[in-house]
DNA sequence: TAAGAATATAACTAAGTTAGTTATTATTAT
DNA sequence: ATAATAATAACTAACTTAGTTATATTCTTA
């Protein structure tokens, strides 16, 4: 399951990427503009920083800015940064296959299904989203 | 998330389909052969019956039998019967799009990703699994 | 240098989900 | 009748999700 946090992370990156490069935005502003609880924004900014996509400046007049080309951040990466590694089934989380190998022709099928899903997410990046939003406006 | 119940449901159908057509098997036997908690087997048999795939005979010498061609039951159907309609994101469960249409270019992407995943599951049926298991043996 | 503004981190909570258990009822062959 | 079996429903412990609350740390500017 892709959680709301993952969606929020994507939205935050999109917000940052929709300003001129180098612009800093405060977490409060992000929260306000995108209607995300401030505390969640703060939590997620830690994740984005950890991933190396953003940088923060403290103190008055501080804020967050994107330090990665938004075209180089795809949705799979963001989702996995926010939610941890993806698994459409619990069995895909454990590296070991089920005890009962015999009956587990399923693992391969789950894995294929998941890969097809991830492929779609990999094909979309943050820049795409910014552009899509621009078209709507 | 595809739950364990969905996996169990698939395994139960596979077990039934791997016996000669018309054979009845008791829930205890299914549970024992496939190492599934008896009570869960019972719960899931209700689902399979509801879906019209199986039929039960009560009383001594009773049991469950498959009344549908295993080739006509695909994994997507079984997963959705056991877990309810699939949604890789909460937003795909609600028919209404987010309040904030503007920022929700995401919905379409989630939906595409999910469809690709489901396509894989639709391409595999219970008979396929029985045959795959037969090869391994 | 002290105060205010911001990031950063951690602990906590309510609601919902999952996986499984327990208990009860209904049906049928012997 | 009774024992074996399916069918149904209610309950529970552990976990996850989404969000809140509280506190610590750092930087800037007045």
PDB file of N, CA and C in Angstrom, chain B residues 16-112:
ATOM      1  N   UNK B  16      -8.006 -27.921  -4.307  1.00  0.00           N
ATOM      2  CA  UNK B  16      -9.223 -28.557  -4.831  1.00  0.00           C
ATOM      3  C   UNK B  16      -9.033 -28.953  -6.301  1.00  0.00           C
ATOM      4  N   UNK B  17      -8.403 -28.065  -7.053  1.00  0.00           N
ATOM      5  CA  UNK B  17      -8.259 -28.296  -8.493  1.00  0.00           C
ATOM      6  C   UNK B  17      -7.230 -29.372  -8.804  1.00  0.00           C
ATOM      7  N   UNK B  18      -6.419 -29.707  -7.799  1.00  0.00           N
ATOM      8  CA  UNK B  18      -5.382 -30.702  -8.097  1.00  0.00           C
ATOM      9  C   UNK B  18      -5.881 -32.119  -7.849  1.00  0.00           C
ATOM     10  N   UNK B  19      -7.142 -32.261  -7.450  1.00  0.00           N
ATOM     11  CA  UNK B  19      -7.754 -33.587  -7.346  1.00  0.00           C
ATOM     12  C   UNK B  19      -8.618 -33.827  -8.581  1.00  0.00           C
ATOM     13  N   UNK B  20      -8.944 -35.092  -8.872  1.00  0.00           N
ATOM     14  CA  UNK B  20      -9.800 -35.364 -10.030  1.00  0.00           C
ATOM     15  C   UNK B  20     -11.119 -34.599  -9.899  1.00  0.00           C
ATOM     16  N   UNK B  21     -11.670 -34.089 -10.994  1.00  0.00           N
ATOM     17  CA  UNK B  21     -12.906 -33.311 -10.965  1.00  0.00           C
ATOM     18  C   UNK B  21     -14.004 -34.027 -10.193  1.00  0.00           C
ATOM     19  N   UNK B  22     -14.730 -33.311  -9.361  1.00  0.00           N
ATOM     20  CA  UNK B  22     -15.833 -33.888  -8.609  1.00  0.00           C
ATOM     21  C   UNK B  22     -15.441 -34.410  -7.235  1.00  0.00           C
ATOM     22  N   UNK B  23     -14.149 -34.583  -6.996  1.00  0.00           N
ATOM     23  CA  UNK B  23     -13.681 -35.049  -5.694  1.00  0.00           C
ATOM     24  C   UNK B  23     -14.107 -34.085  -4.584  1.00  0.00           C
ATOM     25  N   UNK B  24     -14.553 -34.610  -3.452  1.00  0.00           N
ATOM     26  CA  UNK B  24     -14.797 -33.725  -2.315  1.00  0.00           C
ATOM     27  C   UNK B  24     -13.679 -33.896  -1.297  1.00  0.00           C
ATOM     28  N   UNK B  25     -13.308 -32.786  -0.707  1.00  0.00           N
ATOM     29  CA  UNK B  25     -12.250 -32.769   0.294  1.00  0.00           C
ATOM     30  C   UNK B  25     -12.793 -32.021   1.514  1.00  0.00           C
ATOM     31  N   UNK B  26     -12.489 -32.487   2.701  1.00  0.00           N
ATOM     32  CA  UNK B  26     -12.973 -31.787   3.900  1.00  0.00           C
ATOM     33  C   UNK B  26     -12.068 -30.602   4.209  1.00  0.00           C
ATOM     34  N   UNK B  27     -12.607 -29.647   4.940  1.00  0.00           N
ATOM     35  CA  UNK B  27     -11.799 -28.466   5.274  1.00  0.00           C
ATOM     36  C   UNK B  27     -10.592 -28.861   6.115  1.00  0.00           C
ATOM     37  N   UNK B  28     -10.785 -29.844   6.988  1.00  0.00           N
ATOM     38  CA  UNK B  28      -9.653 -30.315   7.800  1.00  0.00           C
ATOM     39  C   UNK B  28      -8.514 -30.823   6.933  1.00  0.00           C
ATOM     40  N   UNK B  29      -8.887 -31.579   5.916  1.00  0.00           N
ATOM     41  CA  UNK B  29      -7.859 -32.125   5.033  1.00  0.00           C
ATOM     42  C   UNK B  29      -7.106 -31.012   4.313  1.00  0.00           C
ATOM     43  N   UNK B  30      -7.886 -30.057   3.806  1.00  0.00           N
ATOM     44  CA  UNK B  30      -7.244 -28.930   3.110  1.00  0.00           C
ATOM     45  C   UNK B  30      -6.269 -28.239   4.061  1.00  0.00           C
ATOM     46  N   UNK B  31      -6.749 -27.962   5.259  1.00  0.00           N
ATOM     47  CA  UNK B  31      -5.923 -27.268   6.245  1.00  0.00           C
ATOM     48  C   UNK B  31      -4.647 -28.053   6.527  1.00  0.00           C
ATOM     49  N   UNK B  32      -4.803 -29.341   6.697  1.00  0.00           N
ATOM     50  CA  UNK B  32      -3.651 -30.176   7.013  1.00  0.00           C
ATOM     51  C   UNK B  32      -2.659 -30.223   5.851  1.00  0.00           C
ATOM     52  N   UNK B  33      -3.176 -30.499   4.671  1.00  0.00           N
ATOM     53  CA  UNK B  33      -2.274 -30.647   3.518  1.00  0.00           C
ATOM     54  C   UNK B  33      -1.524 -29.367   3.202  1.00  0.00           C
ATOM     55  N   UNK B  34      -2.168 -28.223   3.395  1.00  0.00           N
ATOM     56  CA  UNK B  34      -1.535 -26.976   2.990  1.00  0.00           C
ATOM     57  C   UNK B  34      -1.035 -26.134   4.161  1.00  0.00           C
ATOM     58  N   UNK B  35      -1.118 -26.690   5.366  1.00  0.00           N
ATOM     59  CA  UNK B  35      -0.656 -25.974   6.557  1.00  0.00           C
ATOM     60  C   UNK B  35      -1.311 -24.596   6.706  1.00  0.00           C
ATOM     61  N   UNK B  36      -2.610 -24.597   6.635  1.00  0.00           N
ATOM     62  CA  UNK B  36      -3.366 -23.363   6.866  1.00  0.00           C
ATOM     63  C   UNK B  36      -4.234 -23.589   8.099  1.00  0.00           C
ATOM     64  N   UNK B  37      -4.329 -22.630   9.031  1.00  0.00           N
ATOM     65  CA  UNK B  37      -5.188 -22.786  10.198  1.00  0.00           C
ATOM     66  C   UNK B  37      -6.602 -23.181   9.783  1.00  0.00           C
ATOM     67  N   UNK B  38      -7.118 -24.259  10.385  1.00  0.00           N
ATOM     68  CA  UNK B  38      -8.433 -24.797   9.982  1.00  0.00           C
ATOM     69  C   UNK B  38      -9.487 -23.705   9.918  1.00  0.00           C
ATOM     70  N   UNK B  39      -9.481 -22.829  10.932  1.00  0.00           N
ATOM     71  CA  UNK B  39     -10.540 -21.839  11.018  1.00  0.00           C
ATOM     72  C   UNK B  39     -10.496 -20.852   9.853  1.00  0.00           C
ATOM     73  N   UNK B  40      -9.300 -20.583   9.398  1.00  0.00           N
ATOM     74  CA  UNK B  40      -9.179 -19.714   8.240  1.00  0.00           C
ATOM     75  C   UNK B  40      -9.680 -20.410   6.991  1.00  0.00           C
ATOM     76  N   UNK B  41      -9.402 -21.697   6.890  1.00  0.00           N
ATOM     77  CA  UNK B  41      -9.915 -22.435   5.740  1.00  0.00           C
ATOM     78  C   UNK B  41     -11.428 -22.323   5.717  1.00  0.00           C
ATOM     79  N   UNK B  42     -12.027 -22.552   6.877  1.00  0.00           N
ATOM     80  CA  UNK B  42     -13.484 -22.465   6.972  1.00  0.00           C
ATOM     81  C   UNK B  42     -13.982 -21.088   6.541  1.00  0.00           C
ATOM     82  N   UNK B  43     -13.340 -20.040   7.063  1.00  0.00           N
ATOM     83  CA  UNK B  43     -13.717 -18.678   6.698  1.00  0.00           C
ATOM     84  C   UNK B  43     -13.632 -18.455   5.192  1.00  0.00           C
ATOM     85  N   UNK B  44     -12.557 -18.953   4.615  1.00  0.00           N
ATOM     86  CA  UNK B  44     -12.330 -18.687   3.201  1.00  0.00           C
ATOM     87  C   UNK B  44     -13.237 -19.518   2.309  1.00  0.00           C
ATOM     88  N   UNK B  45     -13.609 -20.694   2.796  1.00  0.00           N
ATOM     89  CA  UNK B  45     -14.527 -21.508   1.999  1.00  0.00           C
ATOM     90  C   UNK B  45     -15.847 -20.762   1.808  1.00  0.00           C
ATOM     91  N   UNK B  46     -16.228 -19.995   2.815  1.00  0.00           N
ATOM     92  CA  UNK B  46     -17.449 -19.194   2.683  1.00  0.00           C
ATOM     93  C   UNK B  46     -17.305 -18.206   1.527  1.00  0.00           C
ATOM     94  N   UNK B  47     -16.118 -17.605   1.428  1.00  0.00           N
ATOM     95  CA  UNK B  47     -15.861 -16.656   0.343  1.00  0.00           C
ATOM     96  C   UNK B  47     -15.915 -17.353  -1.022  1.00  0.00           C
ATOM     97  N   UNK B  48     -15.292 -18.505  -1.085  1.00  0.00           N
ATOM     98  CA  UNK B  48     -15.238 -19.221  -2.367  1.00  0.00           C
ATOM     99  C   UNK B  48     -16.623 -19.679  -2.792  1.00  0.00           C
ATOM    100  N   UNK B  49     -17.413 -20.046  -1.814  1.00  0.00           N
ATOM    101  CA  UNK B  49     -18.784 -20.472  -2.111  1.00  0.00           C
ATOM    102  C   UNK B  49     -19.580 -19.275  -2.631  1.00  0.00           C
ATOM    103  N   UNK B  50     -19.460 -18.174  -1.912  1.00  0.00           N
ATOM    104  CA  UNK B  50     -20.126 -16.918  -2.285  1.00  0.00           C
ATOM    105  C   UNK B  50     -19.815 -16.551  -3.742  1.00  0.00           C
ATOM    106  N   UNK B  51     -18.571 -16.784  -4.114  1.00  0.00           N
ATOM    107  CA  UNK B  51     -18.153 -16.436  -5.472  1.00  0.00           C
ATOM    108  C   UNK B  51     -18.684 -17.435  -6.497  1.00  0.00           C
ATOM    109  N   UNK B  52     -19.249 -18.532  -5.993  1.00  0.00           N
ATOM    110  CA  UNK B  52     -19.824 -19.519  -6.896  1.00  0.00           C
ATOM    111  C   UNK B  52     -18.836 -20.545  -7.420  1.00  0.00           C
ATOM    112  N   UNK B  53     -17.656 -20.596  -6.813  1.00  0.00           N
ATOM    113  CA  UNK B  53     -16.630 -21.509  -7.320  1.00  0.00           C
ATOM    114  C   UNK B  53     -16.698 -22.902  -6.698  1.00  0.00           C
ATOM    115  N   UNK B  54     -17.226 -22.966  -5.468  1.00  0.00           N
ATOM    116  CA  UNK B  54     -17.232 -24.264  -4.775  1.00  0.00           C
ATOM    117  C   UNK B  54     -18.617 -24.548  -4.205  1.00  0.00           C
ATOM    118  N   UNK B  55     -18.756 -25.777  -3.761  1.00  0.00           N
ATOM    119  CA  UNK B  55     -20.021 -26.234  -3.203  1.00  0.00           C
ATOM    120  C   UNK B  55     -19.679 -27.170  -2.062  1.00  0.00           C
ATOM    121  N   UNK B  56     -20.466 -27.137  -0.997  1.00  0.00           N
ATOM    122  CA  UNK B  56     -20.170 -28.013   0.134  1.00  0.00           C
ATOM    123  C   UNK B  56     -21.299 -28.991   0.397  1.00  0.00           C
ATOM    124  N   UNK B  57     -20.935 -30.160   0.899  1.00  0.00           N
ATOM    125  CA  UNK B  57     -21.937 -31.112   1.376  1.00  0.00           C
ATOM    126  C   UNK B  57     -21.692 -31.316   2.851  1.00  0.00           C
ATOM    127  N   UNK B  58     -22.734 -31.132   3.681  1.00  0.00           N
ATOM    128  CA  UNK B  58     -22.553 -31.278   5.118  1.00  0.00           C
ATOM    129  C   UNK B  58     -22.652 -32.732   5.536  1.00  0.00           C
ATOM    130  N   UNK B  59     -22.398 -32.910   6.811  1.00  0.00           N
ATOM    131  CA  UNK B  59     -22.544 -34.242   7.387  1.00  0.00           C
ATOM    132  C   UNK B  59     -21.375 -35.147   7.088  1.00  0.00           C
ATOM    133  N   UNK B  60     -21.386 -36.318   7.696  1.00  0.00           N
ATOM    134  CA  UNK B  60     -20.292 -37.275   7.505  1.00  0.00           C
ATOM    135  C   UNK B  60     -20.146 -37.579   6.015  1.00  0.00           C
ATOM    136  N   UNK B  61     -18.906 -37.786   5.625  1.00  0.00           N
ATOM    137  CA  UNK B  61     -18.581 -38.037   4.218  1.00  0.00           C
ATOM    138  C   UNK B  61     -18.861 -36.814   3.355  1.00  0.00           C
ATOM    139  N   UNK B  62     -19.120 -35.687   4.027  1.00  0.00           N
ATOM    140  CA  UNK B  62     -19.318 -34.459   3.280  1.00  0.00           C
ATOM    141  C   UNK B  62     -17.977 -33.854   2.916  1.00  0.00           C
ATOM    142  N   UNK B  63     -18.016 -32.623   2.434  1.00  0.00           N
ATOM    143  CA  UNK B  63     -16.774 -31.951   2.056  1.00  0.00           C
ATOM    144  C   UNK B  63     -17.053 -30.880   1.026  1.00  0.00           C
ATOM    145  N   UNK B  64     -15.955 -30.384   0.460  1.00  0.00           N
ATOM    146  CA  UNK B  64     -16.043 -29.290  -0.490  1.00  0.00           C
ATOM    147  C   UNK B  64     -15.611 -29.789  -1.859  1.00  0.00           C
ATOM    148  N   UNK B  65     -16.274 -29.316  -2.905  1.00  0.00           N
ATOM    149  CA  UNK B  65     -15.749 -29.629  -4.248  1.00  0.00           C
ATOM    150  C   UNK B  65     -15.835 -28.408  -5.148  1.00  0.00           C
ATOM    151  N   UNK B  66     -14.930 -28.413  -6.101  1.00  0.00           N
ATOM    152  CA  UNK B  66     -14.843 -27.318  -7.061  1.00  0.00           C
ATOM    153  C   UNK B  66     -15.937 -27.515  -8.099  1.00  0.00           C
ATOM    154  N   UNK B  67     -16.704 -26.470  -8.385  1.00  0.00           N
ATOM    155  CA  UNK B  67     -17.754 -26.616  -9.396  1.00  0.00           C
ATOM    156  C   UNK B  67     -17.523 -25.659 -10.555  1.00  0.00           C
ATOM    157  N   UNK B  68     -16.299 -25.147 -10.635  1.00  0.00           N
ATOM    158  CA  UNK B  68     -15.979 -24.231 -11.730  1.00  0.00           C
ATOM    159  C   UNK B  68     -14.688 -24.694 -12.402  1.00  0.00           C
ATOM    160  N   UNK B  69     -14.629 -24.582 -13.682  1.00  0.00           N
ATOM    161  CA  UNK B  69     -13.418 -24.912 -14.430  1.00  0.00           C
ATOM    162  C   UNK B  69     -12.263 -24.060 -13.905  1.00  0.00           C
ATOM    163  N   UNK B  70     -11.219 -24.692 -13.360  1.00  0.00           N
ATOM    164  CA  UNK B  70     -10.119 -23.924 -12.753  1.00  0.00           C
ATOM    165  C   UNK B  70      -9.433 -22.986 -13.744  1.00  0.00           C
ATOM    166  N   UNK B  71      -9.608 -23.262 -15.001  1.00  0.00           N
ATOM    167  CA  UNK B  71      -9.003 -22.385 -16.009  1.00  0.00           C
ATOM    168  C   UNK B  71      -9.776 -21.068 -16.095  1.00  0.00           C
ATOM    169  N   UNK B  72     -10.983 -21.069 -15.570  1.00  0.00           N
ATOM    170  CA  UNK B  72     -11.832 -19.882 -15.675  1.00  0.00           C
ATOM    171  C   UNK B  72     -11.764 -19.013 -14.416  1.00  0.00           C
ATOM    172  N   UNK B  73     -10.868 -19.366 -13.497  1.00  0.00           N
ATOM    173  CA  UNK B  73     -10.718 -18.557 -12.276  1.00  0.00           C
ATOM    174  C   UNK B  73      -9.334 -17.932 -12.296  1.00  0.00           C
ATOM    175  N   UNK B  74      -9.251 -16.612 -12.443  1.00  0.00           N
ATOM    176  CA  UNK B  74      -7.922 -15.989 -12.461  1.00  0.00           C
ATOM    177  C   UNK B  74      -7.593 -15.369 -11.106  1.00  0.00           C
ATOM    178  N   UNK B  75      -6.331 -15.102 -10.902  1.00  0.00           N
ATOM    179  CA  UNK B  75      -5.870 -14.674  -9.582  1.00  0.00           C
ATOM    180  C   UNK B  75      -6.447 -13.333  -9.157  1.00  0.00           C
ATOM    181  N   UNK B  76      -6.674 -12.465 -10.091  1.00  0.00           N
ATOM    182  CA  UNK B  76      -7.277 -11.184  -9.713  1.00  0.00           C
ATOM    183  C   UNK B  76      -8.636 -11.404  -9.064  1.00  0.00           C
ATOM    184  N   UNK B  77      -9.433 -12.280  -9.675  1.00  0.00           N
ATOM    185  CA  UNK B  77     -10.760 -12.558  -9.132  1.00  0.00           C
ATOM    186  C   UNK B  77     -10.671 -13.105  -7.711  1.00  0.00           C
ATOM    187  N   UNK B  78      -9.749 -14.012  -7.503  1.00  0.00           N
ATOM    188  CA  UNK B  78      -9.644 -14.632  -6.173  1.00  0.00           C
ATOM    189  C   UNK B  78      -9.187 -13.594  -5.146  1.00  0.00           C
ATOM    190  N   UNK B  79      -8.180 -12.820  -5.514  1.00  0.00           N
ATOM    191  CA  UNK B  79      -7.686 -11.798  -4.583  1.00  0.00           C
ATOM    192  C   UNK B  79      -8.807 -10.823  -4.229  1.00  0.00           C
ATOM    193  N   UNK B  80      -9.563 -10.398  -5.218  1.00  0.00           N
ATOM    194  CA  UNK B  80     -10.619  -9.430  -4.934  1.00  0.00           C
ATOM    195  C   UNK B  80     -11.763 -10.055  -4.147  1.00  0.00           C
ATOM    196  N   UNK B  81     -12.010 -11.340  -4.352  1.00  0.00           N
ATOM    197  CA  UNK B  81     -13.051 -12.002  -3.567  1.00  0.00           C
ATOM    198  C   UNK B  81     -12.632 -12.062  -2.103  1.00  0.00           C
ATOM    199  N   UNK B  82     -11.360 -12.342  -1.863  1.00  0.00           N
ATOM    200  CA  UNK B  82     -10.891 -12.513  -0.481  1.00  0.00           C
ATOM    201  C   UNK B  82     -10.638 -11.176   0.217  1.00  0.00           C
ATOM    202  N   UNK B  83     -10.048 -10.235  -0.491  1.00  0.00           N
ATOM    203  CA  UNK B  83      -9.598  -8.988   0.142  1.00  0.00           C
ATOM    204  C   UNK B  83     -10.519  -7.810  -0.138  1.00  0.00           C
ATOM    205  N   UNK B  84     -11.467  -7.986  -1.017  1.00  0.00           N
ATOM    206  CA  UNK B  84     -12.252  -6.839  -1.461  1.00  0.00           C
ATOM    207  C   UNK B  84     -11.517  -6.154  -2.608  1.00  0.00           C
ATOM    208  N   UNK B  85     -12.127  -5.138  -3.197  1.00  0.00           N
ATOM    209  CA  UNK B  85     -11.524  -4.496  -4.360  1.00  0.00           C
ATOM    210  C   UNK B  85     -10.144  -3.953  -4.034  1.00  0.00           C
ATOM    211  N   UNK B  86      -9.253  -4.091  -4.982  1.00  0.00           N
ATOM    212  CA  UNK B  86      -7.860  -3.718  -4.795  1.00  0.00           C
ATOM    213  C   UNK B  86      -7.680  -2.214  -4.843  1.00  0.00           C
ATOM    214  N   UNK B  87      -6.756  -1.705  -4.058  1.00  0.00           N
ATOM    215  CA  UNK B  87      -6.393  -0.295  -4.148  1.00  0.00           C
ATOM    216  C   UNK B  87      -4.983  -0.097  -3.638  1.00  0.00           C
ATOM    217  N   UNK B  88      -4.043   0.220  -4.522  1.00  0.00           N
ATOM    218  CA  UNK B  88      -2.669   0.376  -4.063  1.00  0.00           C
ATOM    219  C   UNK B  88      -2.514   1.653  -3.254  1.00  0.00           C
ATOM    220  N   UNK B  89      -3.508   2.538  -3.345  1.00  0.00           N
ATOM    221  CA  UNK B  89      -3.522   3.766  -2.573  1.00  0.00           C
ATOM    222  C   UNK B  89      -4.925   3.924  -2.031  1.00  0.00           C
ATOM    223  N   UNK B  90      -5.041   4.570  -0.893  1.00  0.00           N
ATOM    224  CA  UNK B  90      -6.346   4.790  -0.323  1.00  0.00           C
ATOM    225  C   UNK B  90      -7.231   5.562  -1.295  1.00  0.00           C
ATOM    226  N   UNK B  91      -6.595   6.472  -2.030  1.00  0.00           N
ATOM    227  CA  UNK B  91      -7.366   7.346  -2.915  1.00  0.00           C
ATOM    228  C   UNK B  91      -8.059   6.556  -4.009  1.00  0.00           C
ATOM    229  N   UNK B  92      -7.568   5.375  -4.347  1.00  0.00           N
ATOM    230  CA  UNK B  92      -8.211   4.593  -5.409  1.00  0.00           C
ATOM    231  C   UNK B  92      -9.445   3.853  -4.904  1.00  0.00           C
ATOM    232  N   UNK B  93      -9.651   3.868  -3.600  1.00  0.00           N
ATOM    233  CA  UNK B  93     -10.842   3.226  -3.054  1.00  0.00           C
ATOM    234  C   UNK B  93     -12.061   4.131  -3.199  1.00  0.00           C
ATOM    235  N   UNK B  94     -11.852   5.407  -2.946  1.00  0.00           N
ATOM    236  CA  UNK B  94     -12.983   6.335  -3.026  1.00  0.00           C
ATOM    237  C   UNK B  94     -13.230   6.673  -4.488  1.00  0.00           C
ATOM    238  N   UNK B  95     -14.497   6.677  -4.871  1.00  0.00           N
ATOM    239  CA  UNK B  95     -14.802   6.965  -6.266  1.00  0.00           C
ATOM    240  C   UNK B  95     -14.552   8.445  -6.562  1.00  0.00           C
ATOM    241  N   UNK B  96     -14.740   9.308  -5.552  1.00  0.00           N
ATOM    242  CA  UNK B  96     -14.528  10.729  -5.767  1.00  0.00           C
ATOM    243  C   UNK B  96     -13.044  11.068  -5.771  1.00  0.00           C
ATOM    244  N   UNK B  97     -12.599  11.937  -6.692  1.00  0.00           N
ATOM    245  CA  UNK B  97     -11.206  12.390  -6.653  1.00  0.00           C
ATOM    246  C   UNK B  97     -11.031  13.373  -5.492  1.00  0.00           C
ATOM    247  N   UNK B  98      -9.779  13.602  -5.112  1.00  0.00           N
ATOM    248  CA  UNK B  98      -9.473  14.481  -3.979  1.00  0.00           C
ATOM    249  C   UNK B  98     -10.174  15.822  -4.164  1.00  0.00           C
ATOM    250  N   UNK B  99     -10.411  16.489  -3.047  1.00  0.00           N
ATOM    251  CA  UNK B  99     -11.028  17.821  -3.091  1.00  0.00           C
ATOM    252  C   UNK B  99     -10.197  18.694  -4.020  1.00  0.00           C
ATOM    253  N   UNK B 100      -8.897  18.550  -3.850  1.00  0.00           N
ATOM    254  CA  UNK B 100      -7.950  19.456  -4.461  1.00  0.00           C
ATOM    255  C   UNK B 100      -7.516  18.951  -5.841  1.00  0.00           C
ATOM    256  N   UNK B 101      -8.489  18.847  -6.733  1.00  0.00           N
ATOM    257  CA  UNK B 101      -8.255  18.363  -8.097  1.00  0.00           C
ATOM    258  C   UNK B 101      -6.923  18.822  -8.680  1.00  0.00           C
ATOM    259  N   UNK B 102      -6.635  20.113  -8.522  1.00  0.00           N
ATOM    260  CA  UNK B 102      -5.450  20.718  -9.134  1.00  0.00           C
ATOM    261  C   UNK B 102      -4.197  19.898  -8.885  1.00  0.00           C
ATOM    262  N   UNK B 103      -3.987  19.574  -7.636  1.00  0.00           N
ATOM    263  CA  UNK B 103      -2.726  18.928  -7.309  1.00  0.00           C
ATOM    264  C   UNK B 103      -2.786  17.418  -7.475  1.00  0.00           C
ATOM    265  N   UNK B 104      -3.920  16.910  -7.976  1.00  0.00           N
ATOM    266  CA  UNK B 104      -4.041  15.463  -8.008  1.00  0.00           C
ATOM    267  C   UNK B 104      -3.866  14.897  -9.398  1.00  0.00           C
ATOM    268  N   UNK B 105      -2.711  15.178  -9.972  1.00  0.00           N
ATOM    269  CA  UNK B 105      -2.347  14.495 -11.202  1.00  0.00           C
ATOM    270  C   UNK B 105      -1.919  13.084 -10.813  1.00  0.00           C
ATOM    271  N   UNK B 106      -1.846  12.850  -9.504  1.00  0.00           N
ATOM    272  CA  UNK B 106      -1.350  11.560  -9.036  1.00  0.00           C
ATOM    273  C   UNK B 106      -2.332  10.421  -9.299  1.00  0.00           C
ATOM    274  N   UNK B 107      -3.598  10.705  -9.121  1.00  0.00           N
ATOM    275  CA  UNK B 107      -4.599   9.651  -9.221  1.00  0.00           C
ATOM    276  C   UNK B 107      -4.451   8.814 -10.491  1.00  0.00           C
ATOM    277  N   UNK B 108      -4.275   9.500 -11.602  1.00  0.00           N
ATOM    278  CA  UNK B 108      -4.140   8.793 -12.868  1.00  0.00           C
ATOM    279  C   UNK B 108      -2.928   7.879 -12.883  1.00  0.00           C
ATOM    280  N   UNK B 109      -1.866   8.327 -12.241  1.00  0.00           N
ATOM    281  CA  UNK B 109      -0.642   7.526 -12.223  1.00  0.00           C
ATOM    282  C   UNK B 109      -0.830   6.284 -11.364  1.00  0.00           C
ATOM    283  N   UNK B 110      -1.398   6.464 -10.179  1.00  0.00           N
ATOM    284  CA  UNK B 110      -1.666   5.308  -9.308  1.00  0.00           C
ATOM    285  C   UNK B 110      -2.527   4.303 -10.060  1.00  0.00           C
ATOM    286  N   UNK B 111      -3.525   4.834 -10.730  1.00  0.00           N
ATOM    287  CA  UNK B 111      -4.472   3.970 -11.407  1.00  0.00           C
ATOM    288  C   UNK B 111      -3.789   3.157 -12.502  1.00  0.00           C
ATOM    289  N   UNK B 112      -2.913   3.799 -13.242  1.00  0.00           N
ATOM    290  CA  UNK B 112      -2.187   3.089 -14.301  1.00  0.00           C
ATOM    291  C   UNK B 112      -1.295   2.012 -13.703  1.00  0.00           C
TER     292      UNK B 112
END
